[in-house]
Structures are given as C-alpha cells and as structure tokens.
Tab-separated table of C-alpha atoms in Angstrom:
chain	number	residue	atom	x	y	z
A	15	MET	CA	78.748	144.455	-91.730
A	16	ARG	CA	76.991	141.338	-90.516
A	17	SER	CA	75.557	139.012	-93.196
A	18	LYS	CA	72.109	137.902	-92.215
A	19	ASP	CA	68.767	136.893	-93.796
A	20	THR	CA	67.052	140.186	-93.038
A	21	ALA	CA	64.357	139.744	-95.607
A	22	SER	CA	62.498	137.627	-93.154
A	23	SER	CA	63.240	139.938	-90.282
A	24	VAL	CA	60.351	142.377	-91.162
A	25	LEU	CA	56.718	141.689	-91.797
A	26	LEU	CA	54.159	143.645	-93.859
A	27	LEU	CA	50.787	143.348	-92.009
A	28	ASP	CA	48.521	144.968	-94.571
A	29	ASP	CA	48.992	146.115	-98.148
A	30	ALA	CA	47.849	149.683	-97.167
A	31	ASP	CA	50.706	149.892	-94.520
A	32	ASN	CA	53.532	152.249	-94.830
A	33	VAL	CA	55.454	150.564	-91.945
A	34	LEU	CA	56.877	147.084	-91.510
A	35	VAL	CA	57.161	145.244	-88.214
A	36	VAL	CA	60.413	143.760	-86.996
A	37	ILE	CA	59.855	140.008	-86.263
A	38	LYS	CA	63.431	139.017	-85.593
A	39	ALA	CA	65.676	141.224	-83.410
A	40	LEU	CA	67.997	143.456	-85.594
A	41	GLU	CA	71.508	144.610	-84.553
A	42	ALA	CA	73.321	147.731	-85.432
A	43	GLY	CA	74.838	147.332	-88.996
A	44	ASP	CA	72.421	144.792	-90.148
A	45	ILE	CA	71.243	145.465	-93.623
A	46	VAL	CA	67.481	145.390	-94.226
A	47	ARG	CA	66.139	144.997	-97.709
A	48	TYR	CA	62.492	145.382	-98.758
A	49	GLU	CA	60.800	146.075	-102.028
A	50	GLY	CA	64.034	147.341	-103.632
A	51	GLU	CA	64.847	149.555	-100.695
A	52	GLN	CA	67.935	148.855	-98.572
A	53	ALA	CA	69.262	150.419	-95.392
A	54	SER	CA	71.679	149.782	-92.546
A	55	VAL	CA	70.138	149.482	-89.094
A	56	ALA	CA	71.345	152.380	-86.869
A	57	ALA	CA	70.686	150.897	-83.431
A	58	PRO	CA	69.541	147.484	-82.147
A	59	LEU	CA	65.801	146.886	-82.656
A	60	GLY	CA	63.671	144.385	-80.784
A	61	ILE	CA	60.737	142.365	-82.007
A	62	GLY	CA	57.664	144.492	-82.449
A	63	HIS	CA	59.393	147.715	-83.511
A	64	LYS	CA	58.585	149.451	-86.844
A	65	LEU	CA	60.544	150.370	-89.902
A	66	ALA	CA	59.272	152.725	-92.654
A	67	ARG	CA	58.224	150.703	-95.699
A	68	ARG	CA	58.918	153.646	-97.879
A	69	ALA	CA	59.675	157.409	-97.411
A	70	ILE	CA	57.034	159.080	-95.180
A	71	GLY	CA	56.773	162.745	-95.444
A	72	LYS	CA	56.387	165.061	-92.283
A	73	GLY	CA	52.548	165.376	-91.579
A	74	ALA	CA	51.653	162.177	-93.417
A	75	ALA	CA	49.482	159.369	-91.943
A	76	VAL	CA	51.464	156.429	-90.486
A	77	VAL	CA	49.418	153.283	-91.439
A	78	LYS	CA	49.656	149.882	-89.657
A	79	LEU	CA	47.273	147.105	-89.976
A	80	GLY	CA	45.486	149.097	-92.540
A	81	MET	CA	44.579	151.904	-90.047
A	82	GLN	CA	46.232	155.184	-89.087
A	83	ILE	CA	48.275	154.906	-85.884
A	84	GLY	CA	49.356	158.644	-85.875
A	85	VAL	CA	51.140	161.266	-87.882
A	86	ALA	CA	54.826	161.700	-88.900
A	87	THR	CA	56.428	164.511	-86.992
A	88	GLN	CA	59.490	164.627	-89.391
A	89	ASP	CA	60.417	163.258	-92.737
A	90	ILE	CA	61.145	159.502	-92.363
A	91	GLU	CA	63.609	157.728	-94.745
A	92	PRO	CA	62.799	154.310	-96.196
A	93	LEU	CA	63.534	151.507	-93.704
A	94	ALA	CA	64.286	153.985	-90.867
A	95	HIS	CA	63.095	153.123	-87.352
A	96	VAL	CA	59.565	154.603	-86.785
A	97	HIS	CA	58.909	155.307	-83.107
A	98	SER	CA	58.087	158.318	-80.766
A	99	HIS	CA	60.948	160.494	-82.211
A	100	CYS	CA	59.052	160.731	-85.540
A	101	LEU	CA	55.520	159.561	-84.944
A	102	ALA	CA	52.872	161.122	-82.707
A	103	SER	CA	49.419	160.130	-81.613
A	104	LEU	CA	46.350	162.011	-82.768
A	105	TYR	CA	44.802	161.358	-79.466
A	106	THR	CA	47.000	161.612	-76.387
A	107	ALA	CA	50.757	161.780	-75.901
A	108	SER	CA	52.473	158.592	-75.082
A	109	HIS	CA	54.600	158.746	-71.942
A	110	GLN	CA	57.914	156.955	-71.593
A	111	ARG	CA	60.454	156.644	-68.928
A	112	ASP	CA	63.151	159.265	-69.053
A	113	GLY	CA	66.228	158.183	-70.998
A	114	ASP	CA	64.573	155.272	-72.694
A	115	ASN	CA	66.144	154.353	-76.073
A	116	ASN	CA	63.378	151.874	-76.906
A	117	ASP	CA	65.699	148.833	-77.179
B	25	MET	CA	31.229	115.840	-78.034
B	26	ILE	CA	31.035	118.401	-75.257
B	27	ARG	CA	28.916	117.065	-72.344
B	28	GLY	CA	27.622	120.072	-70.359
B	29	TYR	CA	26.145	120.327	-67.000
B	30	LEU	CA	22.450	121.285	-67.401
B	31	ARG	CA	21.086	124.014	-65.042
B	32	GLU	CA	17.425	124.488	-64.154
B	33	ASP	CA	17.425	127.717	-66.142
B	34	GLY	CA	18.403	125.841	-69.223
B	35	ARG	CA	21.951	127.119	-69.421
B	36	LYS	CA	24.844	124.497	-69.714
B	37	GLY	CA	28.073	124.710	-67.902
B	38	ILE	CA	31.454	123.179	-68.640
B	39	ARG	CA	32.524	122.920	-65.004
B	40	ASN	CA	30.528	121.902	-61.876
B	41	ALA	CA	32.286	123.826	-59.099
B	42	VAL	CA	31.143	124.804	-55.570
B	43	ALA	CA	31.622	128.482	-54.906
B	44	VAL	CA	32.319	129.632	-51.275
B	45	VAL	CA	31.521	133.274	-51.258
B	46	TYR	CA	32.606	135.828	-48.589
B	47	LEU	CA	30.659	138.998	-48.517
B	48	VAL	CA	33.234	141.222	-46.742
B	49	GLU	CA	36.997	140.866	-46.151
B	50	CYS	CA	36.207	140.054	-42.557
B	51	ALA	CA	34.804	136.757	-43.665
B	52	HIS	CA	37.559	135.978	-46.224
B	53	HIS	CA	39.674	133.864	-43.914
B	54	VAL	CA	36.835	131.574	-42.917
B	55	ALA	CA	35.678	131.152	-46.578
B	56	ARG	CA	39.299	130.456	-47.712
B	57	GLN	CA	39.872	127.842	-44.973
B	58	ILE	CA	36.650	126.027	-46.112
B	59	VAL	CA	37.877	125.885	-49.592
B	60	GLU	CA	41.468	124.829	-48.595
B	61	GLN	CA	40.141	122.043	-46.319
B	62	SER	CA	37.798	120.677	-49.068
B	63	GLU	CA	38.538	118.270	-51.815
B	64	GLY	CA	37.520	118.675	-55.505
B	65	GLU	CA	36.568	121.845	-57.372
B	66	VAL	CA	35.676	124.175	-54.530
B	67	GLN	CA	36.584	127.910	-55.189
B	68	CYS	CA	36.765	131.013	-53.074
B	69	ILE	CA	35.217	134.200	-54.477
B	70	GLY	CA	34.133	137.354	-52.625
B	71	PHE	CA	33.755	141.041	-52.243
B	72	PRO	CA	35.949	142.952	-49.787
B	73	GLY	CA	33.988	145.930	-49.027
B	74	CYS	CA	31.625	146.654	-46.110
B	75	PHE	CA	29.820	149.594	-47.926
B	76	PRO	CA	26.927	148.649	-50.290
B	77	ASN	CA	27.402	148.646	-53.941
B	78	ARG	CA	24.676	147.632	-56.484
B	79	TYR	CA	27.277	146.748	-59.147
B	80	ALA	CA	28.918	144.298	-56.711
B	81	GLN	CA	25.632	142.901	-55.754
B	82	ASN	CA	24.553	142.410	-59.313
B	83	MET	CA	27.896	140.869	-60.249
B	84	MET	CA	27.896	138.396	-57.422
B	85	GLU	CA	24.280	137.305	-58.254
B	86	LYS	CA	25.347	136.661	-61.899
B	87	LEU	CA	28.557	134.821	-60.781
B	88	CYS	CA	26.813	132.578	-58.336
B	89	THR	CA	24.251	131.634	-60.943
B	90	HIS	CA	26.956	131.150	-63.647
B	91	PRO	CA	26.438	127.744	-65.443
B	92	ASN	CA	29.919	126.535	-64.320
B	93	VAL	CA	28.767	126.937	-60.694
B	94	GLY	CA	26.804	124.086	-59.288
B	95	ALA	CA	26.333	125.069	-55.619
B	96	VAL	CA	26.961	128.134	-53.495
B	97	LEU	CA	27.989	128.554	-49.839
B	98	VAL	CA	27.540	132.223	-48.673
B	99	VAL	CA	29.903	133.262	-45.721
B	100	SER	CA	28.846	136.420	-44.038
B	101	LEU	CA	30.419	138.094	-41.003
B	102	GLY	CA	26.952	139.291	-40.136
B	103	CYS	CA	27.216	143.143	-39.950
B	104	GLU	CA	28.442	143.992	-43.462
B	105	SER	CA	26.120	145.844	-45.986
B	106	PHE	CA	26.011	143.234	-48.584
B	107	ASP	CA	22.402	141.982	-49.042
B	108	ARG	CA	22.999	138.318	-48.186
B	109	GLN	CA	19.217	137.485	-48.193
B	110	ARG	CA	18.821	138.717	-51.642
B	111	LEU	CA	21.960	136.779	-52.887
B	112	HIS	CA	20.635	133.695	-51.201
B	113	ALA	CA	17.253	134.063	-52.686
B	114	VAL	CA	18.555	134.561	-56.230
B	115	VAL	CA	20.796	131.473	-56.040
B	116	GLU	CA	17.913	129.440	-54.543
B	117	SER	CA	15.457	130.455	-57.224
B	118	SER	CA	18.050	129.259	-59.801
B	119	GLY	CA	17.661	125.751	-58.440
B	120	ARG	CA	21.198	125.432	-57.024
B	121	PRO	CA	21.943	124.032	-53.493
B	122	VAL	CA	22.678	127.144	-51.368
B	123	SER	CA	23.406	127.778	-47.717
B	124	THR	CA	24.230	131.011	-45.861
B	125	MET	CA	26.473	130.870	-42.816
B	126	VAL	CA	26.700	134.059	-40.629
B	127	ILE	CA	29.931	133.771	-38.591
B	128	GLN	CA	28.553	135.872	-35.773
B	129	GLN	CA	25.631	133.579	-35.466
B	130	VAL	CA	27.205	130.244	-36.086
B	131	GLY	CA	29.748	130.798	-33.356
B	132	GLY	CA	33.001	132.023	-34.850
B	133	THR	CA	35.823	130.931	-37.029
B	134	LEU	CA	36.287	127.249	-36.171
B	135	ASP	CA	32.489	126.332	-36.016
B	136	THR	CA	31.845	128.141	-39.311
B	137	ILE	CA	34.738	126.371	-41.107
B	138	ALA	CA	33.562	122.964	-39.711
B	139	GLN	CA	29.909	123.534	-40.701
B	140	GLY	CA	31.058	124.955	-44.112
B	141	ARG	CA	33.200	121.953	-44.888
B	142	GLN	CA	30.270	119.651	-43.934
B	143	TRP	CA	27.919	121.580	-46.217
B	144	VAL	CA	30.349	121.558	-49.107
B	145	GLN	CA	30.687	117.754	-48.772
B	146	GLU	CA	26.963	117.368	-48.956
B	147	ALA	CA	26.677	119.646	-51.814
B	148	GLN	CA	29.215	117.768	-53.808
B	149	ILE	CA	27.274	114.556	-53.390
B	150	GLN	CA	24.188	116.368	-54.847
B	151	LEU	CA	26.296	117.664	-57.642
B	152	ARG	CA	27.229	114.198	-58.910
B	153	ASP	CA	23.605	113.913	-59.988
B	154	THR	CA	23.791	117.113	-62.080
B	155	PRO	CA	22.181	116.076	-65.480
B	156	ARG	CA	24.732	115.987	-68.411
B	157	VAL	CA	23.672	116.966	-71.866
B	158	ASP	CA	25.157	117.463	-75.255
B	159	MET	CA	26.556	120.891	-75.785
B	160	ALA	CA	27.207	122.597	-79.122
B	161	VAL	CA	29.571	125.386	-79.947
B	162	SER	CA	26.448	127.558	-80.208
B	163	ASP	CA	25.897	126.996	-76.479
B	164	LEU	CA	29.297	128.577	-75.699
B	165	VAL	CA	30.016	132.065	-74.484
B	166	ILE	CA	33.759	132.990	-74.989
B	167	GLY	CA	35.406	136.047	-73.749
B	168	THR	CA	38.743	137.491	-74.650
B	169	VAL	CA	41.090	139.829	-72.951
B	170	CYS	CA	44.791	140.918	-73.416
B	171	GLY	CA	47.310	141.874	-70.818
B	172	GLY	CA	51.007	142.678	-70.712
B	173	SER	CA	50.841	143.583	-74.389
B	174	ASP	CA	53.842	144.232	-76.552
B	175	GLY	CA	54.413	144.801	-80.273
B	176	THR	CA	53.792	141.041	-80.944
B	177	SER	CA	50.390	140.965	-79.360
B	178	GLY	CA	48.772	142.806	-82.165
B	179	ILE	CA	50.437	140.729	-84.976
B	180	THR	CA	50.203	137.235	-83.584
B	181	GLY	CA	47.923	136.359	-80.613
B	182	ASN	CA	45.337	139.008	-81.121
B	183	PRO	CA	44.503	138.478	-84.734
B	184	ALA	CA	44.721	134.748	-84.211
B	185	VAL	CA	41.990	135.166	-81.632
B	186	GLY	CA	40.106	137.372	-84.126
B	187	LEU	CA	40.105	134.417	-86.519
B	188	ALA	CA	38.947	131.981	-83.826
B	189	PHE	CA	36.204	134.500	-82.882
B	190	ASP	CA	35.054	134.668	-86.558
B	191	ALA	CA	34.840	130.839	-86.710
B	192	LEU	CA	32.997	130.620	-83.345
B	193	VAL	CA	30.477	133.380	-84.312
B	194	ASP	CA	29.816	131.604	-87.595
B	195	GLN	CA	29.039	128.484	-85.698
B	196	GLY	CA	26.531	130.427	-83.413
B	197	ALA	CA	28.666	131.064	-80.294
B	198	ARG	CA	28.488	134.294	-78.338
B	199	CYS	CA	31.843	136.073	-78.338
B	200	ILE	CA	32.694	139.037	-76.073
B	201	PHE	CA	35.784	141.460	-76.324
B	202	GLU	CA	36.360	144.420	-74.095
B	203	GLU	CA	38.339	147.296	-72.729
B	204	THR	CA	36.931	150.354	-74.286
B	205	GLY	CA	39.845	152.305	-72.882
B	206	GLU	CA	42.028	150.247	-75.226
B	207	LEU	CA	39.843	150.887	-78.307
B	208	ILE	CA	40.704	154.625	-78.475
B	209	GLY	CA	41.336	155.322	-82.140
B	210	CYS	CA	39.141	152.532	-83.344
B	211	GLU	CA	35.749	154.070	-82.509
B	212	SER	CA	34.806	154.906	-86.117
B	213	HIS	CA	35.782	151.398	-87.303
B	214	LEU	CA	33.865	149.789	-84.413
B	215	ALA	CA	30.802	151.851	-85.234
B	216	SER	CA	31.038	150.779	-88.894
B	217	ARG	CA	30.617	147.203	-87.829
B	218	ALA	CA	27.514	147.700	-85.751
B	219	VAL	CA	24.362	145.863	-86.786
B	220	ASN	CA	22.309	149.000	-86.629
B	221	PRO	CA	22.650	152.850	-86.176
B	222	ILE	CA	21.646	152.912	-82.648
B	223	LEU	CA	24.341	150.500	-81.671
B	224	ALA	CA	26.794	152.299	-83.712
B	225	LYS	CA	26.200	155.428	-81.732
B	226	ALA	CA	26.444	153.579	-78.486
B	227	LEU	CA	29.754	151.861	-79.423
B	228	ASP	CA	31.220	155.291	-80.477
B	229	GLU	CA	30.127	156.909	-77.185
B	230	SER	CA	31.363	154.026	-75.032
B	231	VAL	CA	34.933	154.601	-76.429
B	232	LYS	CA	34.563	158.350	-75.963
B	233	LYS	CA	33.366	157.847	-72.343
B	234	ALA	CA	36.449	155.754	-71.721
B	235	ALA	CA	38.725	158.431	-73.055
B	236	ARG	CA	37.247	160.984	-70.843
B	237	TYR	CA	37.276	158.678	-67.911
B	238	TYR	CA	41.016	157.929	-68.229
B	239	ALA	CA	41.771	161.637	-69.006
B	240	THR	CA	40.213	162.509	-65.672
B	241	LEU	CA	42.278	159.849	-63.884
B	242	GLY	CA	45.410	161.348	-65.474
B	243	TYR	CA	46.177	157.979	-66.796
B	244	GLY	CA	46.214	156.590	-70.329
B	245	SER	CA	46.225	152.877	-71.106
B	246	PHE	CA	49.770	153.126	-72.449
B	247	ALA	CA	52.630	152.157	-70.140
B	248	PRO	CA	56.460	152.474	-70.712
B	249	GLY	CA	56.594	148.760	-71.243
B	250	ASN	CA	54.466	149.048	-74.253
B	251	ALA	CA	56.908	151.451	-75.862
B	252	ASP	CA	59.844	149.158	-74.996
B	253	GLY	CA	57.938	146.528	-76.908
B	254	GLY	CA	57.832	148.767	-80.047
B	255	LEU	CA	54.364	150.335	-79.683
B	256	THR	CA	54.469	154.117	-80.174
B	257	THR	CA	50.950	155.536	-79.909
B	258	ILE	CA	47.618	154.556	-77.936
B	259	GLU	CA	45.796	154.138	-81.294
B	260	GLU	CA	48.597	151.638	-82.360
B	261	LYS	CA	48.108	149.794	-79.143
B	262	SER	CA	44.415	149.913	-79.554
B	263	LEU	CA	44.515	148.461	-83.065
B	264	GLY	CA	46.486	145.534	-81.701
B	265	ALA	CA	43.939	144.890	-79.068
B	266	TYR	CA	41.033	145.535	-81.438
B	267	ALA	CA	42.355	142.568	-83.701
B	268	LYS	CA	40.922	140.169	-81.087
B	269	SER	CA	37.472	141.114	-82.155
B	270	GLY	CA	37.899	139.550	-85.642
B	271	SER	CA	35.892	140.772	-88.543
B	272	ARG	CA	32.257	139.874	-87.896
B	273	PRO	CA	29.469	142.456	-87.435
B	274	ILE	CA	29.044	143.700	-83.809
B	275	THR	CA	25.701	142.460	-82.507
B	276	GLY	CA	25.502	144.318	-79.126
B	277	LEU	CA	27.087	146.277	-76.355
B	278	LEU	CA	27.157	144.730	-72.966
B	279	LYS	CA	27.716	146.104	-69.331
B	280	PRO	CA	29.252	143.855	-66.733
B	281	GLY	CA	26.852	141.094	-65.818
B	282	ASP	CA	24.646	141.398	-68.953
B	283	PHE	CA	24.073	138.119	-70.784
B	284	PRO	CA	24.500	138.144	-74.579
B	285	VAL	CA	21.030	136.978	-75.521
B	286	GLU	CA	21.685	135.904	-79.092
B	287	SER	CA	24.598	134.432	-80.950
B	288	GLY	CA	27.129	137.055	-82.287
B	289	LEU	CA	29.944	139.390	-81.246
B	290	TYR	CA	29.641	141.754	-78.414
B	291	LEU	CA	31.653	144.645	-76.895
B	292	LEU	CA	31.806	144.820	-73.089
B	293	ASP	CA	31.759	148.361	-71.759
B	294	VAL	CA	33.878	148.004	-68.614
B	295	VAL	CA	34.195	151.769	-67.896
B	296	PRO	CA	31.824	153.019	-65.184
B	297	ASP	CA	29.037	155.501	-66.018
B	298	GLY	CA	28.854	159.096	-64.835
B	299	GLU	CA	31.621	161.035	-63.033
B	300	VAL	CA	34.860	159.318	-61.930
B	301	ARG	CA	34.453	157.465	-58.620
B	302	PHE	CA	36.014	154.536	-56.795
B	303	GLY	CA	39.302	154.793	-58.844
B	304	PHE	CA	40.477	152.950	-61.808
B	305	PRO	CA	37.866	150.987	-63.843
B	306	ASN	CA	39.657	147.701	-63.604
B	307	ILE	CA	42.681	147.563	-61.374
B	308	SER	CA	44.089	144.383	-62.906
B	309	ASP	CA	43.550	141.839	-65.581
B	310	ASN	CA	41.449	139.484	-63.360
B	311	ALA	CA	38.834	142.351	-62.749
B	312	GLU	CA	38.175	142.220	-66.569
B	313	ILE	CA	38.177	138.400	-66.604
B	314	VAL	CA	35.640	138.375	-63.680
B	315	GLU	CA	33.314	140.810	-65.663
B	316	MET	CA	33.548	138.438	-68.677
B	317	ILE	CA	32.450	135.532	-66.571
B	318	ALA	CA	29.672	137.625	-65.056
B	319	CYS	CA	28.302	138.038	-68.589
B	320	GLY	CA	28.239	134.220	-68.885
B	321	ALA	CA	31.656	133.432	-70.350
B	322	HIS	CA	32.406	129.691	-70.159
B	323	MET	CA	36.084	130.479	-70.609
B	324	THR	CA	38.408	133.407	-71.428
B	325	LEU	CA	41.013	133.643	-74.067
B	326	PHE	CA	43.979	135.693	-72.584
B	327	VAL	CA	46.596	136.949	-75.067
B	328	THR	CA	49.817	138.029	-73.384
B	329	GLY	CA	53.154	139.312	-74.955
B	330	ARG	CA	55.128	140.120	-71.786
B	331	GLY	CA	53.776	137.058	-70.075
B	332	SER	CA	50.914	136.744	-67.508
B	333	VAL	CA	50.475	133.595	-65.369
B	334	VAL	CA	46.870	134.023	-64.055
B	335	GLY	CA	43.892	131.854	-64.274
B	336	SER	CA	40.456	132.481	-62.742
B	337	ALA	CA	37.813	131.169	-60.389
B	338	ILE	CA	34.525	129.865	-62.082
B	339	SER	CA	35.698	129.743	-65.745
B	340	PRO	CA	38.954	128.521	-67.220
B	341	VAL	CA	41.443	130.880	-68.857
B	342	ILE	CA	43.332	129.778	-71.959
B	343	LYS	CA	46.553	131.662	-72.233
B	344	ILE	CA	47.979	132.553	-75.674
B	345	ALA	CA	51.646	133.476	-75.843
B	346	ALA	CA	52.072	136.275	-78.468
B	347	ASN	CA	55.877	136.562	-78.062
B	348	PRO	CA	58.054	133.549	-78.957
B	349	GLN	CA	60.825	134.655	-76.607
B	350	MET	CA	58.432	134.886	-73.640
B	351	TYR	CA	56.952	131.487	-74.605
B	352	GLU	CA	60.437	130.014	-74.136
B	353	ARG	CA	60.598	131.263	-70.521
B	354	LEU	CA	56.878	130.744	-69.487
B	355	SER	CA	55.882	127.706	-71.571
B	356	GLY	CA	54.683	125.974	-68.383
B	357	ASP	CA	52.054	128.725	-68.094
B	358	MET	CA	51.003	129.070	-71.784
B	359	ASP	CA	48.327	126.907	-73.516
B	360	ILE	CA	49.098	128.244	-76.960
B	361	ASN	CA	52.260	129.532	-78.675
B	362	ALA	CA	51.024	132.094	-81.150
B	363	GLY	CA	54.611	133.488	-81.265
B	364	SER	CA	55.452	130.549	-83.537
B	365	ILE	CA	53.841	132.637	-86.306
B	366	LEU	CA	56.912	134.947	-86.168
B	367	SER	CA	59.443	132.098	-86.850
B	368	GLY	CA	57.344	130.822	-89.668
B	369	GLN	CA	56.636	127.494	-87.911
B	370	THR	CA	52.897	128.221	-88.129
B	371	THR	CA	50.509	130.541	-89.769
B	372	LEU	CA	47.880	132.877	-88.213
B	373	VAL	CA	45.118	130.524	-89.662
B	374	GLU	CA	46.658	127.552	-88.052
B	375	VAL	CA	46.939	129.135	-84.716
B	376	GLY	CA	43.350	130.344	-84.986
B	377	GLN	CA	42.261	126.819	-85.644
B	378	GLN	CA	44.384	125.607	-82.774
B	379	ILE	CA	42.604	128.100	-80.408
B	380	VAL	CA	39.143	126.769	-81.546
B	381	GLU	CA	40.372	123.212	-80.977
B	382	THR	CA	41.655	124.083	-77.509
B	383	ILE	CA	38.280	125.758	-76.616
B	384	ILE	CA	36.550	122.612	-77.594
B	385	ALA	CA	38.950	120.416	-75.577
B	386	VAL	CA	38.582	122.587	-72.462
B	387	ALA	CA	34.773	122.573	-72.824
B	388	GLU	CA	35.108	118.805	-73.013
B	389	GLY	CA	36.974	118.840	-69.639
B	390	ALA	CA	40.596	119.201	-70.423
B	391	GLU	CA	42.385	121.340	-67.901
B	392	THR	CA	44.113	124.492	-68.932
B	393	LYS	CA	47.569	125.174	-67.650
B	394	SER	CA	46.397	127.702	-65.162
B	395	GLU	CA	43.667	125.203	-63.863
B	396	ALA	CA	46.326	122.492	-63.503
B	397	LEU	CA	48.625	124.899	-61.668
B	398	GLY	CA	45.863	125.832	-59.155
B	399	HIS	CA	45.302	129.365	-60.321
B	400	ARG	CA	41.803	130.405	-59.219
B	401	GLU	CA	42.326	134.228	-59.069
B	402	PHE	CA	39.234	136.395	-58.285
B	403	ILE	CA	38.758	140.103	-57.676
B	404	LEU	CA	35.696	142.323	-57.421
B	405	THR	CA	35.785	145.952	-56.456
B	406	TYR	CA	33.420	149.035	-56.371
B	407	LYS	CA	31.937	150.435	-59.564
B	408	TYR	CA	29.069	152.501	-60.758
B	409	PHE	CA	26.712	151.686	-63.687
B	410	GLU	CA	23.490	153.451	-64.280
B	411	SER	CA	21.812	150.100	-65.180
B	412	ASN	CA	22.440	148.698	-61.788
B	413	GLU	CA	20.701	151.666	-60.021
B	414	SER	CA	17.267	151.221	-61.573
B	415	GLN	CA	14.560	148.867	-60.145
B	416	GLY	CA	16.402	146.051	-58.383
B	417	THR	CA	19.770	145.064	-59.605
B	418	ASN	CA	18.925	142.720	-62.430
B	419	CYS	CA	19.030	143.929	-65.936
C-alpha cells in the first residue's frame, strides 16, 4: 500500500453531488478517504475522473455540479470509479475507442 | 484606462487593424502576399467559395465593420459570386477607408500585390488619426469558447470564466457564450435563466435543433479524448461547457453576426436553420471564434484542457489553461493557468478576477500570447440561417 495524502486528491464540486472529481492522479492501491468512507483504488485514474461520493443504486441519478449527468446502470460502491461501465447518458450513447480503459 | 479607437458608427475598438479580404480562394495568395509584405497590424481574412452564400456575405460585412478594424482592402479575382460591390458599399458607408482590387482588371498577381501594398501603407497613415476615446467595461463585448476539453475544463477554466462573466455583466458588458450542440442536457436550466418566456422557449428550441442536427450528421459532440479525460456522458461534458456562462440571467439569443444591443449575457446559436446542408456547423474552433467576432466580440476567452494554440484575426484570443499538466507543456501559449486551482495555489474566485484583469490589460493594448506569436487564424465556410435569407443580408 502506498501512503499518500489522498484527502486532497478528490474534490466535491457541489453539495448536491454524489460523485467526486479526481484532481491529483491516483495509482492502483492508493487509499482514498472521504466523509468517513475509505476504499482502495483498483486501477490508475487520471485527473478529471469521477469517484462515487457514497453508494449509488442502479437506476439512480448521478449528479455532478448539482445537475444530473446520467443514470447508474449498476450498483456503485462508495469511492468506486464512475465511468461508462456504470453510468449512461439519458440523451445519446457516448462512443469510445475499442479497448480503451479510460486511463 | 482603456483608450478605444472611435468609429463613425459610435462603436469603439481595442485594435486598429487593416483587413485584407480575399473573396474566393483564387484571390487568397495575392491577399496573403499583400499582408506578408506589409508592416504593422495587417491581417488576411477571406472566404474560399465561389458559390454565393448569404451567411458568408453577412458575416464578412459584419467582420469588415468590426470596431477593431480600421480599414479594408477587398481583393477579388473578378469572376467569383461574392457581391464585392455590396461589401465595398457597406464598408464605405461605415466611414472606413476601403478599396476593391480586382485581380483580372488590375493586371494579375504582381501588379495587384504592388498596388495593394501601396494602398495599405496609405490607409495606415490615415489610421494614425483615428480618434482615441475613453472606453469602459460597459463598452466591451466578450465572447467565450472552449476547445480540446477534458475533465478539468468544467471544474477550473470554465467556472472561472463564468465568474468573470458575472463580474463583466454586472459592470454592463455584453457577454456571449455558444455551441448549442454542447449544451445538450442543459436546455431546461438554460430556459429557466431566460429574461422572458419567449426567450426561454427559443433557448430550449435552439438546443433541441442542435441535437437533431448532430443526430442527422451521425456525430455527437463527444470524442474519445473526452472520455480519456474522465468525461462519461454528453450531458456531463455539456455541464462543464455550460459553466462558462456564469449565473446571470440570459438576455438574448444571437445568430452569427447579430450585435447584442444591450448589456447582458447572450447565447450564440451557431447551428444552421433548416435541414442539414454544407456539412458540420463549425468545422473547427476558429469557425466559432469568427462567429463571436462577427457579433462584435472585442476578444474571446478560450478555455482549453488538452491544449489549443490558436489565436484569431481581428480580435485577440485569451487562452485559459484548465489542466495544470498541459500548462506545464504549453505555458508559452497560455495566458492564464486556471489549472493552478487543482493544486490549491489559487482559488476559482482569484482566477476569475485574473481573467477580468487580463481582459482590461488586453483592451488597454497588451498583447495576448497568441498575438505575440503571430497567430491570426481565420476561417469562414458555408452556412444557412433563415435570418440571412430575408430582405438583404442585414438583420
């Protein structure tokens, strides 16, 4: 386990949000703590990626900057990475390159 | 104190450039040579197409009478469709020195370049006598665009611009944000900020029009690079872009070339009306910047996460780096480092203030990075707007 000041690695943009934004790159094994929750980072995450502020149930709205950015397509654990594998647009599908792992 | 250049129509500019305008690609080389062989702030702008287009005609008329432009040299091949007499008349009636040179009549490349250079020199002597007047923040028109966005754009540069816009609107400036295709998901929030119900409906419809237009093109405004940068959905990207608009009420909806008549915050609807034609609405960031300028923008705030290096003809571009890692690599191109917010060196409020201070400095004559580096990009392509098709092309 790496030891690192991970409290300042994530940012809450709006009180209504249920996601946090990574503002310092995180590596696999880093421990992230926020509001009493704690989790180990599964895979490297670059600046701008999102973590769940708290548990988000399948079908729930994902809220960032105080506004809905889509819907959870599966249950999301606290401080888990929130991206295309668990979050879908209410408008149009987002296209990615094949094989991308979003790092 | 900002000392503006007073034009005969009462508008005030922050630059005093000579524009050399080619009316078809066939005249581009001659126009560019006139610019390259001239001293001082002489800029090449133009339209590449030989087929007529009312949008392009309207845009060029607005650009050539922009308050940052002091004199205009029109370079025509001679057989293109662009209405050069009309453009000449519009510039002439604005009180600016103007000349039209038709390459086929003047006698070809070398003679037109020689006569063009001579005319530019004489125009520059006249421009030295342009009256200078005090200019307040309330005289400024400021546009904003974003390009090469990533997950930092929406949390640093864009909200910082939003704070700057709030401050500018409060001081009576006219502020313009854009790209309805990148506001998908924000339409109900946009509508809730409209100053009246008619505008609310128009704002909502402009975003829905953009969604339809992009759907027909089979293209959404969401690229793989956006996902690499941590953005997941189009509405998430939209929210980041929307943050540039700040929090003030929305006063009006503009089409390219419309001047915002009173102070306040405006949305620029860049997506053409009607069925899809002529391809993508704006094929690159400079196409959006040119439309901002045609609406009267004295300068454009450009927020970039991945790192754009462009500037623009006519009006300076202030580049705001959203991503601190990109800033490290491209600091020579960036005017402001909003990425410093992420490392805790600065706050959003401080960067917002820095943006306002930079706007004042640039209005007072300070060069932006892109100006100093010689960036004078310009692009104008075909579009269709209903408002251009009615009586004449002025709206």
